[in-house]
mmCIF file of C-alpha atoms in Angstrom:
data_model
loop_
_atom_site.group_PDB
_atom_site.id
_atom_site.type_symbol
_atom_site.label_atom_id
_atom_site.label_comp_id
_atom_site.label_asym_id
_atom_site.label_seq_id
_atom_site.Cartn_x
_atom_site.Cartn_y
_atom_site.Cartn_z
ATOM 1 C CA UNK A 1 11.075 7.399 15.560
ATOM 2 C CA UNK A 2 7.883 5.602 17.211
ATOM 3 C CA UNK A 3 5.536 6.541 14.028
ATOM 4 C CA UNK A 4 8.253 4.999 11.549
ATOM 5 C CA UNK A 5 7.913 1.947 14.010
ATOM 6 C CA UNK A 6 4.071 1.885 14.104
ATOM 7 C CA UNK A 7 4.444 2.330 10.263
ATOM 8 C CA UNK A 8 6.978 -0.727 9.618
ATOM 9 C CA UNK A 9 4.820 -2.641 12.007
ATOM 10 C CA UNK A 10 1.407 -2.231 10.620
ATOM 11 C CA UNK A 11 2.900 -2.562 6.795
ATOM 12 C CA UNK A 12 4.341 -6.166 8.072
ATOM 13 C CA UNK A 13 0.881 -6.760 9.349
ATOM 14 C CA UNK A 14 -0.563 -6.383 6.362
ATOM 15 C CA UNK A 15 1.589 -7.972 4.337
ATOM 16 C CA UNK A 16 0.984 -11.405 6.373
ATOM 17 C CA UNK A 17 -2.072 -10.965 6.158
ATOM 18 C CA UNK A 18 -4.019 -13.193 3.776
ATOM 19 C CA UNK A 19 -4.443 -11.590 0.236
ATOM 20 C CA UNK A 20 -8.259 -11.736 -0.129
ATOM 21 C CA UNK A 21 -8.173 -10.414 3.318
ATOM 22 C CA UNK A 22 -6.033 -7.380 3.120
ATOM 23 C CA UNK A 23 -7.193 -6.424 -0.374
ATOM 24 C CA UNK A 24 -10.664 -6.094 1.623
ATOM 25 C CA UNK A 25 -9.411 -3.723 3.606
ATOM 26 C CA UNK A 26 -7.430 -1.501 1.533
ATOM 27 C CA UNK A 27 -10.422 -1.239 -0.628
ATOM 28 C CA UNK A 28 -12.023 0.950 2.718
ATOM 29 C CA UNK A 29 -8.790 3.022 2.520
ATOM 30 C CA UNK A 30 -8.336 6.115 0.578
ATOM 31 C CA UNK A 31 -6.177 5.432 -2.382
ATOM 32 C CA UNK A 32 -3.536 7.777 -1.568
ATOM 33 C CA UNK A 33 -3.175 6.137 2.244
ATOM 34 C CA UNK A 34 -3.477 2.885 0.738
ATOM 35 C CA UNK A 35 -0.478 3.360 -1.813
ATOM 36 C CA UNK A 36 1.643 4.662 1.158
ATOM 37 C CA UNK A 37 1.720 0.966 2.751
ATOM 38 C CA UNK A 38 1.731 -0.713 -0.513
ATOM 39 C CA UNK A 39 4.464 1.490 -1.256
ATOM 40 C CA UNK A 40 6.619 0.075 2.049
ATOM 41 C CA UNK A 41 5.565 -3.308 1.290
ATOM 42 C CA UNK A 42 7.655 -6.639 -0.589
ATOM 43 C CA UNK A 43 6.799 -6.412 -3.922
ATOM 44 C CA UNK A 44 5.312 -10.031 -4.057
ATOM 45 C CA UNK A 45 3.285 -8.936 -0.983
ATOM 46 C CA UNK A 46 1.721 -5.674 -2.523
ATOM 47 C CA UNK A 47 1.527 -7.872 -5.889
ATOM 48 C CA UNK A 48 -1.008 -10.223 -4.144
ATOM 49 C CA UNK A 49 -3.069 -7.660 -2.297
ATOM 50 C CA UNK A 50 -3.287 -5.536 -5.357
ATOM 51 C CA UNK A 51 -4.532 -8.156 -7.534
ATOM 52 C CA UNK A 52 -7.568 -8.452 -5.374
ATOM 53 C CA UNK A 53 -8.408 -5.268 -5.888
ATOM 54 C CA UNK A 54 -10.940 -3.565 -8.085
ATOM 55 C CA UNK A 55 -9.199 -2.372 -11.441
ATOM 56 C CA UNK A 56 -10.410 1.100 -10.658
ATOM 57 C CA UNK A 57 -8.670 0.745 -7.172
ATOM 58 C CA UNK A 58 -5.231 -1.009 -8.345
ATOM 59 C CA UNK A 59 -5.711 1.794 -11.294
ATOM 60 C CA UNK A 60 -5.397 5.179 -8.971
ATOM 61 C CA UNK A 61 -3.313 3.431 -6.446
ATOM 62 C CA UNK A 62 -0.384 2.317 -9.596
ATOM 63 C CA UNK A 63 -0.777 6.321 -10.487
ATOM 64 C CA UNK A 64 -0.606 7.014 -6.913
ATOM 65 C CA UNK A 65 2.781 5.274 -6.445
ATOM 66 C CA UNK A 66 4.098 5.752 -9.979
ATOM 67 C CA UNK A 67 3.946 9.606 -9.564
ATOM 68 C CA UNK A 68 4.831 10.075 -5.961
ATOM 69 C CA UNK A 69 8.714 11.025 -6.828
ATOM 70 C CA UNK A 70 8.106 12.755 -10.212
ATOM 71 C CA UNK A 71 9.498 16.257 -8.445
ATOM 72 C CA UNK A 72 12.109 14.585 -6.883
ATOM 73 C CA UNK A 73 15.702 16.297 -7.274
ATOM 74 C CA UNK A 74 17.611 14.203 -9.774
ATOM 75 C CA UNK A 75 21.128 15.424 -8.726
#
């Protein structure tokens, strides 16, 4: 669909973006919408922009996207 499009385009932006740059940014996002595109992201690429954020930020946003398929159906 065109949102999944505008999604995968903005998460590529982001993840070019420089680190210190993006980490910025996603510290004016609410956790839970930041974790989304971290979420989508290359690992190495969330890696980087997470390290640049607070520890309270990375903090909610790792229980953000550790807990986001806990009631996912296991069959």
């Amino acid at each position: 669909t065109s949102a999944e499009c505008d999604l995968d385009r903005l998460t590529r932006v982001y993840e070019n973006m420089k680190p210190k740059d993006a980490s910025a940014l996603f510290e004016e996002m609410t956790p839970k919408f930041a974790a989304g595109f971290l979420g989508r992201m290359k690992p190495d690429a969330a890696a980087a922009i997470m390290s640049g954020l607070r520890p309270e930020t990375a903090y909610t946003v790792s229980l953000i996207l550790s807990g986001r398929n806990l009631n996912a159906p296991t069959d």
